[in-house]
mmCIF file of C-alpha atoms in Angstrom:
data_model
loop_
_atom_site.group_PDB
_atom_site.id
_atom_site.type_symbol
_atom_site.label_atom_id
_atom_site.label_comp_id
_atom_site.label_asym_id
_atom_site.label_seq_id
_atom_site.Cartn_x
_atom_site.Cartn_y
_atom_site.Cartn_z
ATOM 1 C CA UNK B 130 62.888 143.218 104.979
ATOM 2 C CA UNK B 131 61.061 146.528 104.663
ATOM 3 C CA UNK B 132 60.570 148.905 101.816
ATOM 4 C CA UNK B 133 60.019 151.700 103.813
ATOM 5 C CA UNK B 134 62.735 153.991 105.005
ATOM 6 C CA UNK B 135 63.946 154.414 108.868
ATOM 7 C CA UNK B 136 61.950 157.276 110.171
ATOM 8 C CA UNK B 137 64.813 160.175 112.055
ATOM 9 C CA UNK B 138 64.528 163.201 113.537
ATOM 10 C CA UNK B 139 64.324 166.345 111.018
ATOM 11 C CA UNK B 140 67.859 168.219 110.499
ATOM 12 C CA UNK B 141 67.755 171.519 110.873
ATOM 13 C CA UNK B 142 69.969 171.812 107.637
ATOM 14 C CA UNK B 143 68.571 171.963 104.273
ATOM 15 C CA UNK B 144 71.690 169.656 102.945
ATOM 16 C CA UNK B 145 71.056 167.186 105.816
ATOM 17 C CA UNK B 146 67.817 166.575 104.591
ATOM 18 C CA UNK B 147 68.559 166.254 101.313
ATOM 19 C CA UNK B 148 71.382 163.618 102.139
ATOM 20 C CA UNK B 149 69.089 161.775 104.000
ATOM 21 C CA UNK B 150 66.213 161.998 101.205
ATOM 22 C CA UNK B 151 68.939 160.427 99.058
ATOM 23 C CA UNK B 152 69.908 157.692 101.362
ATOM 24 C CA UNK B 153 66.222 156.369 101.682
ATOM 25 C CA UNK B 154 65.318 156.187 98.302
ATOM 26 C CA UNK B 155 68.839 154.799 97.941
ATOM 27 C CA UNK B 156 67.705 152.039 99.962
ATOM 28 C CA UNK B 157 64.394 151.847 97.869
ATOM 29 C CA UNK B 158 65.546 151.294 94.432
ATOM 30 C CA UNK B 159 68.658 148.799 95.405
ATOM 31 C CA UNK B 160 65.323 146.448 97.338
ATOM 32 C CA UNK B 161 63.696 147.105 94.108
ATOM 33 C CA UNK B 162 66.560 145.940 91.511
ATOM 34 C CA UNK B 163 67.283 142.932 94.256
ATOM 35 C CA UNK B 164 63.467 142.261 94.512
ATOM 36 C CA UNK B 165 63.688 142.053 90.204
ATOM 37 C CA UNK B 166 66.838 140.058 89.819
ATOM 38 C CA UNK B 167 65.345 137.355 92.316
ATOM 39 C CA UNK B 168 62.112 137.189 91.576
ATOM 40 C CA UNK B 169 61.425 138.211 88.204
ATOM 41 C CA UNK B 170 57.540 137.275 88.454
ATOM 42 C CA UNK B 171 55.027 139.190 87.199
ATOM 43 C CA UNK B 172 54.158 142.393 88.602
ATOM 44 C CA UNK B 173 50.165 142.177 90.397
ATOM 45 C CA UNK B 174 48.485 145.242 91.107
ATOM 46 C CA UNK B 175 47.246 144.628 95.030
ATOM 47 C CA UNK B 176 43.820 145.541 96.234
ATOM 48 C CA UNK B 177 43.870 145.549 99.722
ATOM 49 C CA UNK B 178 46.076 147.099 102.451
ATOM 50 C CA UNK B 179 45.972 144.104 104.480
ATOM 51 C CA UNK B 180 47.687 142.329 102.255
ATOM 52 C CA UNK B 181 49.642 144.979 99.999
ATOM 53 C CA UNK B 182 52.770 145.686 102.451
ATOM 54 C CA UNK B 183 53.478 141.434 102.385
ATOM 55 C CA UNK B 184 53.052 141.081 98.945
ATOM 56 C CA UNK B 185 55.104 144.289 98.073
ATOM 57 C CA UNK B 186 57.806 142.314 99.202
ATOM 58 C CA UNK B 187 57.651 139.246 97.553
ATOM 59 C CA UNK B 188 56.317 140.400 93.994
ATOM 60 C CA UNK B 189 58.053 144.141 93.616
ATOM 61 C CA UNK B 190 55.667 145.541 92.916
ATOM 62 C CA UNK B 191 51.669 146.557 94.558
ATOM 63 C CA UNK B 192 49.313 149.765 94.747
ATOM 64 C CA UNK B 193 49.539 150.683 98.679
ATOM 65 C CA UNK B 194 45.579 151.430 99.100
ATOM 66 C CA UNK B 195 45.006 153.868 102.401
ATOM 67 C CA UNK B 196 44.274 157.430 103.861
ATOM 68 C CA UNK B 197 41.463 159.657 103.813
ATOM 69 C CA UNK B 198 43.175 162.653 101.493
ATOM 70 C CA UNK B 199 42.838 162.595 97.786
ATOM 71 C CA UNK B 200 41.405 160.695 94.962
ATOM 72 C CA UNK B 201 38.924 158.173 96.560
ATOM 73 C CA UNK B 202 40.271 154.226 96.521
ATOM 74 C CA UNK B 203 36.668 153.597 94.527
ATOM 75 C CA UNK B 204 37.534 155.478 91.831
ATOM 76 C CA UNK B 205 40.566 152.927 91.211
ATOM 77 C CA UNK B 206 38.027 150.216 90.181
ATOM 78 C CA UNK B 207 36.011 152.581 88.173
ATOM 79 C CA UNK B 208 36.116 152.722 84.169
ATOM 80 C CA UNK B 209 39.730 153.352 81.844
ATOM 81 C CA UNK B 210 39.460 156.550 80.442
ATOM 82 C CA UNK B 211 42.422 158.041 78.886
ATOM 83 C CA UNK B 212 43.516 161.189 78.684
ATOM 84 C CA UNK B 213 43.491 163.261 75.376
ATOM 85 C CA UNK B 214 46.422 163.592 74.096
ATOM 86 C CA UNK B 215 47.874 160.625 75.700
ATOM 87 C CA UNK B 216 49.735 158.227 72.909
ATOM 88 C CA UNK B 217 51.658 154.905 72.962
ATOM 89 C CA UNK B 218 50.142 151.681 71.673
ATOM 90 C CA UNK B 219 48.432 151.596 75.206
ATOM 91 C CA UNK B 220 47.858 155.328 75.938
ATOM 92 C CA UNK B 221 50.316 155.361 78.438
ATOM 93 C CA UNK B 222 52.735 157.274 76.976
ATOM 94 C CA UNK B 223 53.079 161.212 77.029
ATOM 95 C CA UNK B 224 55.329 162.727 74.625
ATOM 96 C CA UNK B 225 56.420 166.377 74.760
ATOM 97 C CA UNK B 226 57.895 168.437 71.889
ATOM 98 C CA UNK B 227 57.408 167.718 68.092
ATOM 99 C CA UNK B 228 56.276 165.012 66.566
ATOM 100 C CA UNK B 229 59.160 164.393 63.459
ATOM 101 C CA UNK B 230 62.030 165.480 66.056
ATOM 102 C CA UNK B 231 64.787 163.105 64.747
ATOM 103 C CA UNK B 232 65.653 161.527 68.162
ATOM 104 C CA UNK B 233 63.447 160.339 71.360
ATOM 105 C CA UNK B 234 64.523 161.111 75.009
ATOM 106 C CA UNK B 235 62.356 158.229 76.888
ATOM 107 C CA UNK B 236 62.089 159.595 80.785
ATOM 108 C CA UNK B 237 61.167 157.167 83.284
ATOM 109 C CA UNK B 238 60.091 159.285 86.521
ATOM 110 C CA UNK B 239 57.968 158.705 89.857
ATOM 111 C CA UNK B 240 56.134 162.197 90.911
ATOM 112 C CA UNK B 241 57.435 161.324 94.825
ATOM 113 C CA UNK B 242 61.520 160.455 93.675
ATOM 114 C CA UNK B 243 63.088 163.274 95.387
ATOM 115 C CA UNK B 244 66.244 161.776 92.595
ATOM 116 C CA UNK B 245 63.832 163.067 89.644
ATOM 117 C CA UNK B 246 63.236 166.354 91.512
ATOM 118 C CA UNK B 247 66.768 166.832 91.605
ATOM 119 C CA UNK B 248 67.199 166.353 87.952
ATOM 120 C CA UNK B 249 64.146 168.352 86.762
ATOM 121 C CA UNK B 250 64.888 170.944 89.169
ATOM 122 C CA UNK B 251 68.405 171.182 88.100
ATOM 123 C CA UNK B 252 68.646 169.972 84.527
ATOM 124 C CA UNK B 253 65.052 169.580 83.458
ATOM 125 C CA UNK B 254 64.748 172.723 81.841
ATOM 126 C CA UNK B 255 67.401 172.278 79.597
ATOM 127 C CA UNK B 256 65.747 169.194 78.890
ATOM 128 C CA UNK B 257 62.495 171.070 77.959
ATOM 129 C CA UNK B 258 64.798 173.581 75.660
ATOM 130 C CA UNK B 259 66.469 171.097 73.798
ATOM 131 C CA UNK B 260 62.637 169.397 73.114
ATOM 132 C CA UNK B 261 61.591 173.075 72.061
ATOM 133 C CA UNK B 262 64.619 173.076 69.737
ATOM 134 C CA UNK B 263 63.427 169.959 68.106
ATOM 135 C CA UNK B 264 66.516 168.412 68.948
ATOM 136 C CA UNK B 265 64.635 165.364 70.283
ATOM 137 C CA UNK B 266 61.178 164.408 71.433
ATOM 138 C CA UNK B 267 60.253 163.389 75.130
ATOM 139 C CA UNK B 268 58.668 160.649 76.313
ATOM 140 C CA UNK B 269 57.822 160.457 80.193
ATOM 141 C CA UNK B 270 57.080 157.448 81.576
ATOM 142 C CA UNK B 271 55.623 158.133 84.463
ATOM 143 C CA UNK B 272 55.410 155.335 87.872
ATOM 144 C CA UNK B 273 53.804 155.045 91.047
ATOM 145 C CA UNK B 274 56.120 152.528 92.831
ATOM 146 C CA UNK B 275 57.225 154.550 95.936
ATOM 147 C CA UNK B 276 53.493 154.472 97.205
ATOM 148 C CA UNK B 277 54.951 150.662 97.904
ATOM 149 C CA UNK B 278 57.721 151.656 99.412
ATOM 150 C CA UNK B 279 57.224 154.305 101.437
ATOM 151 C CA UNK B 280 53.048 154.303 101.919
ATOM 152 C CA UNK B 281 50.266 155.985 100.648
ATOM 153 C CA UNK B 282 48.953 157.375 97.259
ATOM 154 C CA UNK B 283 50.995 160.289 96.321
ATOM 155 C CA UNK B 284 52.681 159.054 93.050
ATOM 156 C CA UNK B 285 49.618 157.546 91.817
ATOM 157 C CA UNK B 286 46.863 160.711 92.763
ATOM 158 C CA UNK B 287 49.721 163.172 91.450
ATOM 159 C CA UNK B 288 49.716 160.938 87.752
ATOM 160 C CA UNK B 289 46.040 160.731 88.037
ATOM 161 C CA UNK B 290 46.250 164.799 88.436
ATOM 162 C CA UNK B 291 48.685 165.019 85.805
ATOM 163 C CA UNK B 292 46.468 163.048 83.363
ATOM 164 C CA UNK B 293 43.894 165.741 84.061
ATOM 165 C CA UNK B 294 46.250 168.332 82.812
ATOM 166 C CA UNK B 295 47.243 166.330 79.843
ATOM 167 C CA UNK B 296 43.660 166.383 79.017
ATOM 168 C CA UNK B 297 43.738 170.193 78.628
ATOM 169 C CA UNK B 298 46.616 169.751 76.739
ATOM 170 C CA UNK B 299 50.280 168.550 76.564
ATOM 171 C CA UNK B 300 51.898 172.157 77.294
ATOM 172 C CA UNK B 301 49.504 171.868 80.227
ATOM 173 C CA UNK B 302 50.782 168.438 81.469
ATOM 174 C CA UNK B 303 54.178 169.890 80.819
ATOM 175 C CA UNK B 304 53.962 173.105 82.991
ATOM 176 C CA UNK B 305 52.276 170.816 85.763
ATOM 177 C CA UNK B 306 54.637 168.204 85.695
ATOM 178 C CA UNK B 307 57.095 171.227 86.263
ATOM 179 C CA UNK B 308 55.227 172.574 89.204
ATOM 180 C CA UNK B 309 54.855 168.954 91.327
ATOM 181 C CA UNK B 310 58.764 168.353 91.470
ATOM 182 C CA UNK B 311 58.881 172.269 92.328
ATOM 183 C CA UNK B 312 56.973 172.081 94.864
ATOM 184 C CA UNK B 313 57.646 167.972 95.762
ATOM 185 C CA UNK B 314 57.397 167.397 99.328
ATOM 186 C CA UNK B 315 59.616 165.163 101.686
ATOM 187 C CA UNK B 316 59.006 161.315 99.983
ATOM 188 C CA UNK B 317 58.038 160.362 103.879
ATOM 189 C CA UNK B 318 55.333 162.806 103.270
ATOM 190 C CA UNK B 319 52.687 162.498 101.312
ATOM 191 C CA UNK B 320 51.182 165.432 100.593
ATOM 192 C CA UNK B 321 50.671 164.200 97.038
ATOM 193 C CA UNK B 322 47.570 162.808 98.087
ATOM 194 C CA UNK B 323 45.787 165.105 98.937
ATOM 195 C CA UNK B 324 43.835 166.773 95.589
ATOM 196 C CA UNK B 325 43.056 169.864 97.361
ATOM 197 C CA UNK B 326 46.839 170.710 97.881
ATOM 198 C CA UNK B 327 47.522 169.469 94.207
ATOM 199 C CA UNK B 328 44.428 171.775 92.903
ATOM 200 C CA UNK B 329 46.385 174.452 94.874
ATOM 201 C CA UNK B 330 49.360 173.986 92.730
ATOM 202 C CA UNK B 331 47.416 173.837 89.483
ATOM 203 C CA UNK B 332 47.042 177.342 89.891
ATOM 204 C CA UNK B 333 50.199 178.411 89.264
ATOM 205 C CA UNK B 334 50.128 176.707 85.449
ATOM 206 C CA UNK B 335 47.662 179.394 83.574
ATOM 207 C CA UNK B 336 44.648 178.637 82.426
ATOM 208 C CA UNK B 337 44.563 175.180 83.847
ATOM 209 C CA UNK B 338 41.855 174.575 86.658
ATOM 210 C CA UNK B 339 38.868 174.636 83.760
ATOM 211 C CA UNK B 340 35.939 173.143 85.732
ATOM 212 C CA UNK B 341 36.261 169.714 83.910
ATOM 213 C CA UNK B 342 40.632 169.708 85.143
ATOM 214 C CA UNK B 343 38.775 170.237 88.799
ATOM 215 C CA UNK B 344 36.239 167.848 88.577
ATOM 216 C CA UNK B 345 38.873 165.055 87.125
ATOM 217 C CA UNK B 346 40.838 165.330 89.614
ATOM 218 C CA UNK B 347 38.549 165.523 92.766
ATOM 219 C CA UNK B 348 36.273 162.135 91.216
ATOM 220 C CA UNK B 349 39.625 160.491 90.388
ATOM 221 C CA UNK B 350 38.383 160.318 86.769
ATOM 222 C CA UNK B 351 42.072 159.465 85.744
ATOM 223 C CA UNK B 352 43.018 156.789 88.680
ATOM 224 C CA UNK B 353 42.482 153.606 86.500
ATOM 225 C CA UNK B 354 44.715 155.165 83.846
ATOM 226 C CA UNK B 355 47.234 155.931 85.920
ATOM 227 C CA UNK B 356 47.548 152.619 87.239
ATOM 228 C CA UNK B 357 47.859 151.772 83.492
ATOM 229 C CA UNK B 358 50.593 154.168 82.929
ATOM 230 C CA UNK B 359 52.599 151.950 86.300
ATOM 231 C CA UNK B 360 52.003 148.470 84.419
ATOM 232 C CA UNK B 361 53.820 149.742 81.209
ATOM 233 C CA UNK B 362 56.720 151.410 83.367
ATOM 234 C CA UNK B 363 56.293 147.958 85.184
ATOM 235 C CA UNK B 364 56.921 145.927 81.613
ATOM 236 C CA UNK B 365 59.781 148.309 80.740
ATOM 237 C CA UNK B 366 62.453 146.821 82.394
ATOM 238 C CA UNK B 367 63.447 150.191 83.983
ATOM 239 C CA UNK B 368 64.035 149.238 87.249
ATOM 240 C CA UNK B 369 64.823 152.840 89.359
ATOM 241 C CA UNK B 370 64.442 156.426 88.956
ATOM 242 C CA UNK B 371 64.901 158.623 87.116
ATOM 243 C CA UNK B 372 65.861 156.633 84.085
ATOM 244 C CA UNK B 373 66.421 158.855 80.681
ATOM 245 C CA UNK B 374 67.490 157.354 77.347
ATOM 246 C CA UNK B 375 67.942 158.836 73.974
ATOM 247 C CA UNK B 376 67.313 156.856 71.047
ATOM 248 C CA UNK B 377 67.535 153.976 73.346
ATOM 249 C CA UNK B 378 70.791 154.471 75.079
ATOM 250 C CA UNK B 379 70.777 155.091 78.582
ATOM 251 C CA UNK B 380 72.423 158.368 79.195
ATOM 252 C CA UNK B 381 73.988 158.502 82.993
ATOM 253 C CA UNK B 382 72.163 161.752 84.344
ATOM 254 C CA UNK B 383 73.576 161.407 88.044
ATOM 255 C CA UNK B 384 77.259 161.710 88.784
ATOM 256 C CA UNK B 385 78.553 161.334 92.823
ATOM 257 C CA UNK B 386 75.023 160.995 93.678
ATOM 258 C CA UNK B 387 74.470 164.097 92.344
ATOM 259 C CA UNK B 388 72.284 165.340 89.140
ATOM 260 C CA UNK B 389 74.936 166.246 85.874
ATOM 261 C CA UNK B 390 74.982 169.577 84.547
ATOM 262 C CA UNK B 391 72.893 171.183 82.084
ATOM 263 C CA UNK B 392 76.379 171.886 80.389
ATOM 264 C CA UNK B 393 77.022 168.307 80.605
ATOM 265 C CA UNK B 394 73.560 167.318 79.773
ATOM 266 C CA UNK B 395 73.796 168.774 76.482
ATOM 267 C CA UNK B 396 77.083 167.477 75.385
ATOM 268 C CA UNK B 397 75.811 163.920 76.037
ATOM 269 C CA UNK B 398 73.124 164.759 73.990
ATOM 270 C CA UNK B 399 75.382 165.982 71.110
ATOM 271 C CA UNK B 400 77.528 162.616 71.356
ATOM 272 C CA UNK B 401 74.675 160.713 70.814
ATOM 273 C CA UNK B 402 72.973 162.768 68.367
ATOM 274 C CA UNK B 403 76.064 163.721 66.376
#
């Protein structure tokens, strides 16, 4: 049994695609929750590419080392340092919005799901508004498990990117976060890995690409902590994304395989919250 989706010729329609984006990572997280219910041993973080695609398979979960683009594989062995601004017991936790907001929204996202693009693309800024508002507080929990499933680095380099930006700041982190699932490429793809194209989308968020953002993310500084940030999403529980929660309840975000309203967003919120 294989993680990785059947390769098929490209549609020529836009809603082809996206049904077959949907199918594959379908496929992913139902291997994923099967791989977890039967299992249940503890996730090992795999050097190795020999030996990451077999173990993938039997433990759930292992870093897929390989390619040429992006962060460099050494700099995964090199010294933890965490972001400013990061928080959680660990420092693998990035919360957005203000800190005595009443109520939490937890998100649990992977950079490559084309399901969380759908959701930030559609829903996500309400999401940010309702944060601004001081409705709630988010918390993203941020993974790298599709660079097992589908190969490559793209989930993990794009974290390790986005912990650069929450260096410079949390409204930084925010606006990048924004601009990856904008501008997220096909999940067979991964275009993710390559730091020059994600320094190319830094510069749309203002005032981000100070010399230290560039030098993070071409040395990779924040590759150690972004395998961090996959061990906690790993000890979560939280088995498929996106996952979102307020004040621990998991709210149902997708409805017929499609992302819920912003309309609809809001008046879950509102049940919960009162």
């Amino acid at each position: 049994m294989s993680t990785s989706p059947q390769k098929s010729p490209r549609s020529t329609s836009a809603a082809d695609r996206k049904a077959a984006r949907r199918a594959a990572t379908e496929r992913m997280r139902e291997e994923r929750e099967r791989a977890d219910r039967s299992a249940r041993m503890r996730r090992r973080v795999v050097v190795g590419a020999a030996s990451a695609a077999v173990l993938a398979l039997v433990a759930g979960v292992a870093f897929a080392v390989g390619g040429s683009s992006g962060s460099g594989d050494a700099a995964a062995s090199g010294p933890l340092v965490v972001p400013a601004n990061a928080g959680g017991a660990d420092g693998t936790v990035i919360t957005y919005g203000k800190a005595d907001a009443p109520h939490t929204l937890e998100v649990y996202e992977d950079f490559r799901c084309p399901y969380c693009e759908q959701l930030e693309t559609t829903t996500g800024s309400t999401m940010q508004q309702l944060a601004d508002a001081g409705t709630y507080k988010i918390e993203y929990h941020l993974a790298t498990f599709l660079d097992q499933g589908l190969g490559g680095k793209g989930s993990r380099t794009a974290l390790a990117a986005a912990g650069a930006a929450l260096n410079e700041g949390v409204d930084k982190f925010k606006q990048f976060h924004d601009v990856l699932y904008a501008n997220q490429p096909d999940e067979r793809e991964d275009a993710f890995a390559d730091v020059n194209h994600l320094l190319d989308l830094a510069g749309q968020v203002p005032g981000l690409k100070t010399d230290g953002f560039v030098k993070a993310v071409q040395d990779g500084t924040y590759v150690p902590w972004a395998q961090q940030v996959n061990k906690a999403f790993d000890k979560s529980g939280v088995t498929g994304t996106p996952t979102v929660r307020l004040d621990g309840r998991k709210l149902d975000v997708f409805a017929g395989g499609a992302p819920v309203s912003p309309e609809n967003f809001t008046a879950m919120v509102r049940q919960v919250t009162g």
